[in-house]
mmCIF file of C-alpha atoms in Angstrom:
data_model
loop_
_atom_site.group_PDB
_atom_site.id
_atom_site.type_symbol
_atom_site.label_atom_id
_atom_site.label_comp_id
_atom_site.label_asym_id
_atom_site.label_seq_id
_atom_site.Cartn_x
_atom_site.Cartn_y
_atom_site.Cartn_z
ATOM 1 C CA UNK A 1150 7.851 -37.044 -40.206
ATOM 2 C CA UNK A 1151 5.030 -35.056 -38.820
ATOM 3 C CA UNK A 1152 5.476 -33.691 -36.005
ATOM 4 C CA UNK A 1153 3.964 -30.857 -33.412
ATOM 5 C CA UNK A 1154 6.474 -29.203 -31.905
ATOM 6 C CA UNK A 1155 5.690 -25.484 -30.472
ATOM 7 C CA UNK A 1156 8.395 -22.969 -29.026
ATOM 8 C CA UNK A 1157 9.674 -23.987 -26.047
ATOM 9 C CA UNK A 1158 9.211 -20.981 -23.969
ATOM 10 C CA UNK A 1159 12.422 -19.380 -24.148
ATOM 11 C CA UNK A 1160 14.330 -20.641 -27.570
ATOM 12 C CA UNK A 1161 13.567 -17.676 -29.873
ATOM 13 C CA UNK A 1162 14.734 -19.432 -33.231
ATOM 14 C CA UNK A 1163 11.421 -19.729 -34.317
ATOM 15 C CA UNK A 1164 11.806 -18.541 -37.870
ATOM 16 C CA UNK A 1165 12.378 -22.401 -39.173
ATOM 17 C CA UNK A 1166 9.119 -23.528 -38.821
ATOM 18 C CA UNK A 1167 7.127 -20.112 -38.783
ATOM 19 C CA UNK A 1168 8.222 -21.133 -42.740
ATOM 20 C CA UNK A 1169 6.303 -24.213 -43.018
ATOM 21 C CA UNK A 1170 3.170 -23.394 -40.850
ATOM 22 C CA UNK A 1171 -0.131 -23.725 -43.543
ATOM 23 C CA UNK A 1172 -3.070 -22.886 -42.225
ATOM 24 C CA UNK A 1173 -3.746 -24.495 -38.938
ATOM 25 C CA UNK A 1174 -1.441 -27.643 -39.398
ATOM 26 C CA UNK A 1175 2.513 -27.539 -38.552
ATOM 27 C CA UNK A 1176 5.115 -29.697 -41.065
ATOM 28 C CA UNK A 1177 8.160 -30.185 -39.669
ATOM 29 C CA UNK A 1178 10.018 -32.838 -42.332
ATOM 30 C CA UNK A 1179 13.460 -33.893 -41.327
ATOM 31 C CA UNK A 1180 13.806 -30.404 -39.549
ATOM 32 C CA UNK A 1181 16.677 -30.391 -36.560
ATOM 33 C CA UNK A 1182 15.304 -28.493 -33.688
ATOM 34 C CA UNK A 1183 17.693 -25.821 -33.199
ATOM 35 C CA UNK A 1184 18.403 -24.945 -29.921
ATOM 36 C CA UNK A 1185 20.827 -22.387 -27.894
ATOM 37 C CA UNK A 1186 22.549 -24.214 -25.722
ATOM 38 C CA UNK A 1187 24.909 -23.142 -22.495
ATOM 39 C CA UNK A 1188 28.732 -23.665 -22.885
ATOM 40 C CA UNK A 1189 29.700 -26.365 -19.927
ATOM 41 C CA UNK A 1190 32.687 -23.628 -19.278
ATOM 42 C CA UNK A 1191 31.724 -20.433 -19.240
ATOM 43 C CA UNK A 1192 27.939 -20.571 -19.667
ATOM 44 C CA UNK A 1193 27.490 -18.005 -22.683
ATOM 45 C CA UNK A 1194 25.357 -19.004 -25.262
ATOM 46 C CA UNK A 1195 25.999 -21.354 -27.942
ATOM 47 C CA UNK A 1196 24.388 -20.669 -30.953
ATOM 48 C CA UNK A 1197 23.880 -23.462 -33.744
ATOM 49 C CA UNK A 1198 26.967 -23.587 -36.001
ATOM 50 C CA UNK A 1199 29.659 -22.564 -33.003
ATOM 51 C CA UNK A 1200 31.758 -24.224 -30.584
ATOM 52 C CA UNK A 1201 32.501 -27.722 -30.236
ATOM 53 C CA UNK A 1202 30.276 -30.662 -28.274
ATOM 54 C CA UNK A 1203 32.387 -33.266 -26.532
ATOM 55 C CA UNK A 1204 30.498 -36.252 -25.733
ATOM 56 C CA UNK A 1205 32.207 -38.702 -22.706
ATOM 57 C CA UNK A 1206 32.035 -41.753 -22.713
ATOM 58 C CA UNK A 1207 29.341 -42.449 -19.716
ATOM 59 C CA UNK A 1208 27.422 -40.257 -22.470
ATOM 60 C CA UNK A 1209 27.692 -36.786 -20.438
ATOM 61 C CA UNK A 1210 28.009 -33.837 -23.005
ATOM 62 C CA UNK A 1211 29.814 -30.740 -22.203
ATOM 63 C CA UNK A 1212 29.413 -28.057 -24.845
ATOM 64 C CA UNK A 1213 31.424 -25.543 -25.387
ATOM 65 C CA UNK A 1214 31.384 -22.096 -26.877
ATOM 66 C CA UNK A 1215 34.769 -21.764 -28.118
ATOM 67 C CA UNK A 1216 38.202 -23.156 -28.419
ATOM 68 C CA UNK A 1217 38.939 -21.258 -25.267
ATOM 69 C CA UNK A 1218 36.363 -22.986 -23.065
ATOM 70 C CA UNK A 1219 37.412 -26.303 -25.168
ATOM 71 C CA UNK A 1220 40.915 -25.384 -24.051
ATOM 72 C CA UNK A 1221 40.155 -24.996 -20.506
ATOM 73 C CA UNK A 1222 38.403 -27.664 -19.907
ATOM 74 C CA UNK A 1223 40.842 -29.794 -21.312
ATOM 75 C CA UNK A 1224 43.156 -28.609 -18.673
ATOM 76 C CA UNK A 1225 40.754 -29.860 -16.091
ATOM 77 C CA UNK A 1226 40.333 -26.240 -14.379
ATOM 78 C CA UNK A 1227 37.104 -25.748 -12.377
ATOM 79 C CA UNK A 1228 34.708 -23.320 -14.145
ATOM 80 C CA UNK A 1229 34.200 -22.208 -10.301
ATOM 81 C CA UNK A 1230 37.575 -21.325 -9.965
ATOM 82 C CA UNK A 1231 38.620 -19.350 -12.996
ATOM 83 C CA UNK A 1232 37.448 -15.880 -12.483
ATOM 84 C CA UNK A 1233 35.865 -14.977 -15.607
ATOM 85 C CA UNK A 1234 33.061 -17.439 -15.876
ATOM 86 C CA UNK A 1235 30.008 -17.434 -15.185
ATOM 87 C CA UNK A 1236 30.169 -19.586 -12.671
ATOM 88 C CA UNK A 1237 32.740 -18.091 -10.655
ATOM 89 C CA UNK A 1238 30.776 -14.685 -10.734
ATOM 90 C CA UNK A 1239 27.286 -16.671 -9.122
ATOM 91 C CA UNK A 1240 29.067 -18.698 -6.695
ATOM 92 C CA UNK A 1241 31.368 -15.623 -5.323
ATOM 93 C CA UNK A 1242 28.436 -13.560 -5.604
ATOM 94 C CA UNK A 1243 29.248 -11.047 -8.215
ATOM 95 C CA UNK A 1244 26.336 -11.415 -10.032
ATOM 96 C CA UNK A 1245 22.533 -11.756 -9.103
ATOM 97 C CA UNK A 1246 21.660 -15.377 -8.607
ATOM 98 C CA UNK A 1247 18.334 -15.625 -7.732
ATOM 99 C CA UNK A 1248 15.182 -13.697 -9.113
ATOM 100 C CA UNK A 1249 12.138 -14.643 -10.160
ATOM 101 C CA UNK A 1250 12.698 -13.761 -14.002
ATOM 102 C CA UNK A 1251 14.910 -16.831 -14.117
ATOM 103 C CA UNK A 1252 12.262 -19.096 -13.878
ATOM 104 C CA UNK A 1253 10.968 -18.255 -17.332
ATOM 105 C CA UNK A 1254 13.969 -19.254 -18.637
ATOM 106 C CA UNK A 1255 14.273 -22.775 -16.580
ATOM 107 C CA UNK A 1256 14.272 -25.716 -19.590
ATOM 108 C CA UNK A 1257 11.100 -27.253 -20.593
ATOM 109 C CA UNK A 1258 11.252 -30.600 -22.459
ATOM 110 C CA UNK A 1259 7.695 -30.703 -23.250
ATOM 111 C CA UNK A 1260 6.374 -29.722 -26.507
ATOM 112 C CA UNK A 1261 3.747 -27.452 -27.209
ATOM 113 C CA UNK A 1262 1.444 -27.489 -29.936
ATOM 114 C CA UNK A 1263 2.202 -24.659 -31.837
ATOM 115 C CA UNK A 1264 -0.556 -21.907 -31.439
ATOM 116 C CA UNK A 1265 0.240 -18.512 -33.248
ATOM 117 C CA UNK A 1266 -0.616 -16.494 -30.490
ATOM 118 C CA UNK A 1267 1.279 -18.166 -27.813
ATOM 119 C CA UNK A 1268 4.320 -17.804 -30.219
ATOM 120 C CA UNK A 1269 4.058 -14.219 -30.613
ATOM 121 C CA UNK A 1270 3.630 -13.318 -26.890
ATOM 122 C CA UNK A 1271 6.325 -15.832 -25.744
ATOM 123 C CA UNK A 1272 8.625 -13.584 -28.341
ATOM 124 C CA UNK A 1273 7.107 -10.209 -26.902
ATOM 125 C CA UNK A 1274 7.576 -11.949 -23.579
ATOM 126 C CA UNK A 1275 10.794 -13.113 -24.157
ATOM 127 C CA UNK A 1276 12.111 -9.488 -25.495
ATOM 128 C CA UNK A 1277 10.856 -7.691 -21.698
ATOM 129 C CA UNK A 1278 11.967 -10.453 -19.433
ATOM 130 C CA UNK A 1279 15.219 -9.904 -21.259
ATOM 131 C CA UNK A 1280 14.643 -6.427 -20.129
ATOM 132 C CA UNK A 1281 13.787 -6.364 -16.850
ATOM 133 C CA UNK A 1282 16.078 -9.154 -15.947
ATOM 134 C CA UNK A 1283 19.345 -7.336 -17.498
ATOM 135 C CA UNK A 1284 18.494 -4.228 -15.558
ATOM 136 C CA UNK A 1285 17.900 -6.658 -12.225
ATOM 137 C CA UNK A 1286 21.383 -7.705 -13.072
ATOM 138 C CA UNK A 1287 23.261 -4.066 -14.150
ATOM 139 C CA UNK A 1288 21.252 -3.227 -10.691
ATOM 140 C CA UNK A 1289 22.419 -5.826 -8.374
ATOM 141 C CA UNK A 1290 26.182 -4.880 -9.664
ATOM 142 C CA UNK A 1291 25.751 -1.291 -9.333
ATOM 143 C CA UNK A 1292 24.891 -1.802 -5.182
ATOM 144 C CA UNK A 1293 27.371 -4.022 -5.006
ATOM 145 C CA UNK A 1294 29.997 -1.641 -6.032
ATOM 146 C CA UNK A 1295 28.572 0.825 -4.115
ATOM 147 C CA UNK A 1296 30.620 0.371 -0.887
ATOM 148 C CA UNK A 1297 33.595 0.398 -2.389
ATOM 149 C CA UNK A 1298 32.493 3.728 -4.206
ATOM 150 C CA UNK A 1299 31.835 5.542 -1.161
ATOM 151 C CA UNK A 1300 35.254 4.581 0.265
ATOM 152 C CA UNK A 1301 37.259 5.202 -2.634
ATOM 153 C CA UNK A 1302 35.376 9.326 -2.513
ATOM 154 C CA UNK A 1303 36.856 8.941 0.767
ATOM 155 C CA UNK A 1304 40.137 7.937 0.455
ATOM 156 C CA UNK A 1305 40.208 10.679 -2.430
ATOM 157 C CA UNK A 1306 39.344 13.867 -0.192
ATOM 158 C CA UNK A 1307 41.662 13.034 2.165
ATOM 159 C CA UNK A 1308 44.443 12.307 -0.465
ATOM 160 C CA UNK A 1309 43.391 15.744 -1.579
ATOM 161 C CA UNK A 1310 43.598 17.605 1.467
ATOM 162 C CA UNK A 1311 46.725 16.372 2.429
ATOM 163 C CA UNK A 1312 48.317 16.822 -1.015
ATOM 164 C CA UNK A 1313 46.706 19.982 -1.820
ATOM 165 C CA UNK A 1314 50.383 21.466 -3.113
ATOM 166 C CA UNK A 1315 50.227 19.864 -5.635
ATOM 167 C CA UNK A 1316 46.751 20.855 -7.259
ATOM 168 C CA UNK A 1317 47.272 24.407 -6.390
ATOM 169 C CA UNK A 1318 50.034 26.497 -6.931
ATOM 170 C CA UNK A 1319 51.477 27.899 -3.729
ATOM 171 C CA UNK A 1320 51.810 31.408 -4.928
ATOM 172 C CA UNK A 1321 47.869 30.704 -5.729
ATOM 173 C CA UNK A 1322 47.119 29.384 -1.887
ATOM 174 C CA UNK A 1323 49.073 32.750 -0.592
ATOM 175 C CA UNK A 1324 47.249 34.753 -2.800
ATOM 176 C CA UNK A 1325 43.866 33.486 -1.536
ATOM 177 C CA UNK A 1326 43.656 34.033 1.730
ATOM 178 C CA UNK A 1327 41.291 31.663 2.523
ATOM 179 C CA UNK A 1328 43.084 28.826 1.233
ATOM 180 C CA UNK A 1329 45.802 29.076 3.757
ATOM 181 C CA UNK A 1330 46.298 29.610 7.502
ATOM 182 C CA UNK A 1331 46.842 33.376 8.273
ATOM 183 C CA UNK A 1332 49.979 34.597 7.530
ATOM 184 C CA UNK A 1333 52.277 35.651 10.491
ATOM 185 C CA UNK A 1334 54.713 38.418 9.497
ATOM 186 C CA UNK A 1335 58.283 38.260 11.314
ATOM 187 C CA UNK A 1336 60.276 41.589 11.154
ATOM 188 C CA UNK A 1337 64.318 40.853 10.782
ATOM 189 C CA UNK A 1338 66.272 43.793 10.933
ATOM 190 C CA UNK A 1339 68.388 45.296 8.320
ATOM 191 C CA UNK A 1340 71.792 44.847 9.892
ATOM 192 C CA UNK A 1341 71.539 40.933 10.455
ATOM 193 C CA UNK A 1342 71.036 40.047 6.567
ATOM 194 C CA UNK A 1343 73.609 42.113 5.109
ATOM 195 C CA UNK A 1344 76.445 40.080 7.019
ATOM 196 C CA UNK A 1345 74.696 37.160 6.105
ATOM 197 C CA UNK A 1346 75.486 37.648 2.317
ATOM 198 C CA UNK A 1347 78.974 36.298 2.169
ATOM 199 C CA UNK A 1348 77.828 33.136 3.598
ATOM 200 C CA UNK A 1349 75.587 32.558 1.474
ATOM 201 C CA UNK A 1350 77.860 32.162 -1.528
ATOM 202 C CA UNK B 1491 40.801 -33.376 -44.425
ATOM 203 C CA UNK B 1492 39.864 -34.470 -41.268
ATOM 204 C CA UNK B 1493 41.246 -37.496 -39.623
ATOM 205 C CA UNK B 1494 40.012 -39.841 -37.445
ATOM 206 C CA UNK B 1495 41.324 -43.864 -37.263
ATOM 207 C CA UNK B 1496 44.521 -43.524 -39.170
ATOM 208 C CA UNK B 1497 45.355 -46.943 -40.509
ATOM 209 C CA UNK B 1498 47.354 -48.734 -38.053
ATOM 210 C CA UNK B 1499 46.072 -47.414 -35.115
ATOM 211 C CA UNK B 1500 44.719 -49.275 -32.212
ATOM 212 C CA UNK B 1501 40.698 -48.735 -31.314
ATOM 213 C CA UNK B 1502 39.122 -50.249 -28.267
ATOM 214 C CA UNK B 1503 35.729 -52.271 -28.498
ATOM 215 C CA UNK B 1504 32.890 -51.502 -26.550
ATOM 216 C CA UNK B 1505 30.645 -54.809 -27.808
ATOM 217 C CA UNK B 1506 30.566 -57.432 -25.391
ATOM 218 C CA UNK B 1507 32.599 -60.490 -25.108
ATOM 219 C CA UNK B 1508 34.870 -58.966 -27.537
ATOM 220 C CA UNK B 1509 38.746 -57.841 -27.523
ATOM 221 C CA UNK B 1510 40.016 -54.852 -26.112
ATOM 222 C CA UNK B 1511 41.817 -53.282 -28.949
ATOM 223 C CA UNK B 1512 41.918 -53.523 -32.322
ATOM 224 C CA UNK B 1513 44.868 -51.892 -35.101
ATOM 225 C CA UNK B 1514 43.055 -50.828 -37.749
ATOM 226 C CA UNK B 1515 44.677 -52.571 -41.289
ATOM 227 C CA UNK B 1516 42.546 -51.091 -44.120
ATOM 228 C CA UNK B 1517 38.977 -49.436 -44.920
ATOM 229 C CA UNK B 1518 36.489 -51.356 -46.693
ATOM 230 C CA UNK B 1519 34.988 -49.426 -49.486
ATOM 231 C CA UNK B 1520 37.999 -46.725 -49.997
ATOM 232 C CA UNK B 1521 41.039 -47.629 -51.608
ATOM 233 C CA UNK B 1522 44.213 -46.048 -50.136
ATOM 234 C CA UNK B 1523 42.308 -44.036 -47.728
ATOM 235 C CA UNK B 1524 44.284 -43.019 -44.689
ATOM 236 C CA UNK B 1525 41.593 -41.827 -42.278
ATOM 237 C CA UNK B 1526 38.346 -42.887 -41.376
ATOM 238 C CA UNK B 1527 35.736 -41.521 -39.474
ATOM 239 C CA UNK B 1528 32.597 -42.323 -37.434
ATOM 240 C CA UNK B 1529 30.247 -44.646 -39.501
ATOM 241 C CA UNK B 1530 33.562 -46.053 -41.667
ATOM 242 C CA UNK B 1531 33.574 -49.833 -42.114
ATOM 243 C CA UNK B 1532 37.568 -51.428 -41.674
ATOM 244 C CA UNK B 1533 39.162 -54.440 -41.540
ATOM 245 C CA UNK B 1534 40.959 -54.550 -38.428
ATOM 246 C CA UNK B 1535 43.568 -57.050 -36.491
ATOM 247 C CA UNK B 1536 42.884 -58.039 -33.152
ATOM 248 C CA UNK B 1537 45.737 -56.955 -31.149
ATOM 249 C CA UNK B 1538 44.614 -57.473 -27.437
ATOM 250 C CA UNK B 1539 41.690 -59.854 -26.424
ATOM 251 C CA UNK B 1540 40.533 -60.541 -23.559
ATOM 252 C CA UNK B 1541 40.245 -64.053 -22.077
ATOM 253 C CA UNK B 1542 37.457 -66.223 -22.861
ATOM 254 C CA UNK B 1543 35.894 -64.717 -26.164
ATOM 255 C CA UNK B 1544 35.703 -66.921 -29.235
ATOM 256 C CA UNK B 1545 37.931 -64.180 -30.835
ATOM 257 C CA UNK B 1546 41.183 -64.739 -30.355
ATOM 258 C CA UNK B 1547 44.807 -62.241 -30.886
ATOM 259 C CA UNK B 1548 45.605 -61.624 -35.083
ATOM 260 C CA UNK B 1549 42.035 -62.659 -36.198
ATOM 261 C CA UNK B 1550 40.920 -60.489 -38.566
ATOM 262 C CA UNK B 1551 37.697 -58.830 -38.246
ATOM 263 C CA UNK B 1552 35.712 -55.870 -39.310
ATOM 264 C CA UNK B 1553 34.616 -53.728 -37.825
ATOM 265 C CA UNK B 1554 32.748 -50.103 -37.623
ATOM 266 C CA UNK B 1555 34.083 -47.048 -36.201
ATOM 267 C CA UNK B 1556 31.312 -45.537 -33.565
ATOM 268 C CA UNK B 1557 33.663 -42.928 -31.637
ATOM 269 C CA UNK B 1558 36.355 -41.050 -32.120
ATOM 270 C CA UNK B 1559 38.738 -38.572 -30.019
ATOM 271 C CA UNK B 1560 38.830 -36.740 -33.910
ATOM 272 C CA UNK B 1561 35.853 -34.093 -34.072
ATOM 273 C CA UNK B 1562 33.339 -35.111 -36.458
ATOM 274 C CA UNK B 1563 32.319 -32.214 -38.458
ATOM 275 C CA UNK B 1564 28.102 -32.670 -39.388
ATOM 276 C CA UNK B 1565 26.824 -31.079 -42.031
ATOM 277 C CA UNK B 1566 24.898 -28.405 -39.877
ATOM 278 C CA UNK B 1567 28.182 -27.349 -39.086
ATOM 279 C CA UNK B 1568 27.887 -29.079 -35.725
ATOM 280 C CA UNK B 1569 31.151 -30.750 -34.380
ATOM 281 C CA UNK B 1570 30.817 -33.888 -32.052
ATOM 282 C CA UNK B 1571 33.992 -35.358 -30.350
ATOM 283 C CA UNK B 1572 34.595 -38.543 -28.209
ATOM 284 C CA UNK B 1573 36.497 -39.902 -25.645
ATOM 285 C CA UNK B 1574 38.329 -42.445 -27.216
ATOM 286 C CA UNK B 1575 38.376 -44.017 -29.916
ATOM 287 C CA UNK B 1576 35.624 -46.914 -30.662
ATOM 288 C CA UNK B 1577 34.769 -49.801 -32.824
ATOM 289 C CA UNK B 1578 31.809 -52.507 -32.938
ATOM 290 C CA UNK B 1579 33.004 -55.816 -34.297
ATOM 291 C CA UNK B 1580 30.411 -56.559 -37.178
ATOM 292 C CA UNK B 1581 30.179 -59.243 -39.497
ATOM 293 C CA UNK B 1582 29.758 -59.155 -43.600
ATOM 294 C CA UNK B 1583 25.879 -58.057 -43.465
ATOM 295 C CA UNK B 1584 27.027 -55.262 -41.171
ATOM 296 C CA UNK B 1585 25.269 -56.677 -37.893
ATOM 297 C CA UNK B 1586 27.039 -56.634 -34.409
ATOM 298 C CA UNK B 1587 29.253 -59.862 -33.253
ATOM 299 C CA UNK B 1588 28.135 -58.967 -30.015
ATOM 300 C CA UNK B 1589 25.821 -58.764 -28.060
ATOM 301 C CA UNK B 1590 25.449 -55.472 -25.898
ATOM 302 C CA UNK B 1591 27.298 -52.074 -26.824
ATOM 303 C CA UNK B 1592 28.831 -49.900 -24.463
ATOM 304 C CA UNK B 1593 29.269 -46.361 -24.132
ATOM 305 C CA UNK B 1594 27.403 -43.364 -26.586
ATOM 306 C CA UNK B 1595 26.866 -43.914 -30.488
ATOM 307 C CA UNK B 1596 26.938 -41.267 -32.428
ATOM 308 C CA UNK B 1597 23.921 -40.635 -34.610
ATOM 309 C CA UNK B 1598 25.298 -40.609 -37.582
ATOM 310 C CA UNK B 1599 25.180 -44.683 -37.924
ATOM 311 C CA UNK B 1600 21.295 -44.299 -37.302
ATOM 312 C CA UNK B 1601 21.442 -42.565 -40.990
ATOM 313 C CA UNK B 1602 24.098 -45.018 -42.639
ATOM 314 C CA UNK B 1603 21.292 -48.016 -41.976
ATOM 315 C CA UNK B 1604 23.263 -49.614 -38.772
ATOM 316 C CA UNK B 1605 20.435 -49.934 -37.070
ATOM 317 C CA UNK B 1606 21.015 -53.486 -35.029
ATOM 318 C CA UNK B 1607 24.113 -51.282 -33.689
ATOM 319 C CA UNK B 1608 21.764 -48.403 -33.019
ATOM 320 C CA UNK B 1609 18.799 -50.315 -31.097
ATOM 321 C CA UNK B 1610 21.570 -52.003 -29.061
ATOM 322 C CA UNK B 1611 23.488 -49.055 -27.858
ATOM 323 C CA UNK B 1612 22.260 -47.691 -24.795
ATOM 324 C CA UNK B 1613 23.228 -43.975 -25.194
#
């Protein structure tokens, strides 16, 4: 079966038929087209060999990336609803939705014919929009968090302030004067503590 | 290792003008085999048919399995699983009864040479 099939821009298992490229022309005999799919649940990668593909029977397939996902959706939840998917985290806005390095990554079912020097700048293309896009990500997170960072410093000095005693010893906070309010000395006379002794026992 | 029909277990039809389940009584070209799988050949028993097919209740029949609930393991380790479980009425050549097929096929009966089953089959 000869076929032309080039990379579609963002699968990088390329090293089946970089094997079989002579010269100019491409054989692909009998060769599956590996491709990494998205688990229906959680939308991690599957990679060839993992997971399980469950095809209903108006012909929709939901893959998924392990037992877990399997699990899950056999329970009927709502990827949108369980917290640690991936869908949860777009829709509730925990992670960065939209940027423009997703667009390289949208799913091309056209074939290209393979050219060697598209293939190796597609990988060198692939590897820094990886990059960039993982740092967009890590970035987005990082000001979202902020707010609650600058709050929680907050919260802390005051909790600080107010429970000082417990940081410092208080034979530390007399001994430093300027760790304490000024000290205002009370004479008692002699006579009133010696009848207080008795009492005391 | 691995199941998928166990003998004496009902399979719905998706040909057309065919019944709606079928027990499965033995499998053609295995003796004493107790589970079949996608692309398996059986004899089956009509259990439930519906009105106004020339097929009527405890005609026997065979039939070949196209889906099952059971994962299907391939041999590029990929595992496929169904819906239900599925079976087109064929006759002795291997060639549908009926005339349209419902619901997905896998593509495993494109390699065992079913391929009046195959071209008929929408998904």
């Amino acid at each position: 079966m000869l076929k032309s099939v080039g990379p579609n821009f963002y699968t990088p298992f390329l090293s089946l038929f970089d094997q079989l490229v002579l010269g100019n022309c491409v054989l692909l005999v009998n060769l599956r087209r590996m491709r990494l799919e998205k688990c229906w649940f959680c939308s991690s990668t599957v990679y060839p060999g993992h997971g399980i593909k469950f095809v209903r029977n108006d012909a929709k397939i939901f893959r998924f990336c392990r037992s877990k996902c399997h699990k899950n959706f056999k329970m009927k939840r709502n990827p949108c609803k369980v917290k640690w998917t991936k869908a949860y985290r777009r829709l509730h806005g925990k992670d960065m939705t939209q940027d423009s390095t997703f667009e390289f990554e949208r799913k091309r079912n056209r074939p290209e014919r393979y050219d060697r020097n598209l293939a190796e700048n597609t990988l060198k293309a692939i590897k820094k929009i990886d990059k960039i896009r993982s740092d967009r990500a890590s970035d987005h997170i990082k000001n979202r968090l902020k707010t609650g960072k600058v709050q929680r410093q907050k919260e802390a000095r005051k909790q600080l302030e107010l429970g000082i005693h417990l940081v410092k010893a208080s034979l530390a906070l007399a001994q430093d004067s300027s760790l304490c309010l000024p000290k205002i000395k009370v004479n008692v006379s002699q006579a009133q503590t010696e009848e207080n002794q008795p009492m005391e026992e | 290792m691995g199941c998928a029909i166990v003998v004496h277990v009902y399979g719905g039809t998706p040909t057309e003008a065919t019944p709606q389940e079928l027990i499965c009584i033995r499998v053609i070209g295995a003796s004493n085999c107790r589970y079949t799988y996608i692309g398996d050949v059986i004899i089956a028993v009509i259990k439930e048919a519906v009105p106004n097919i020339p097929l009527e209740i405890s005609e026997m029949i065979r039939a070949i399995i196209v889906r099952t609930r059971k994962e299907l393991k391939h041999d590029n380790r990929m595992i496929i699983q169904h819906d239900d479980n599925a079976t087109v009425i064929i006759d002795q050549e291997g060639n549908p009864k009926g005339t349209r097929i419902f619901g997905a096929n896998a593509p495993k009966l494109r390699q065992l040479n079913f391929t009046k089953i195959v071209s008929l089959a929408l998904e």
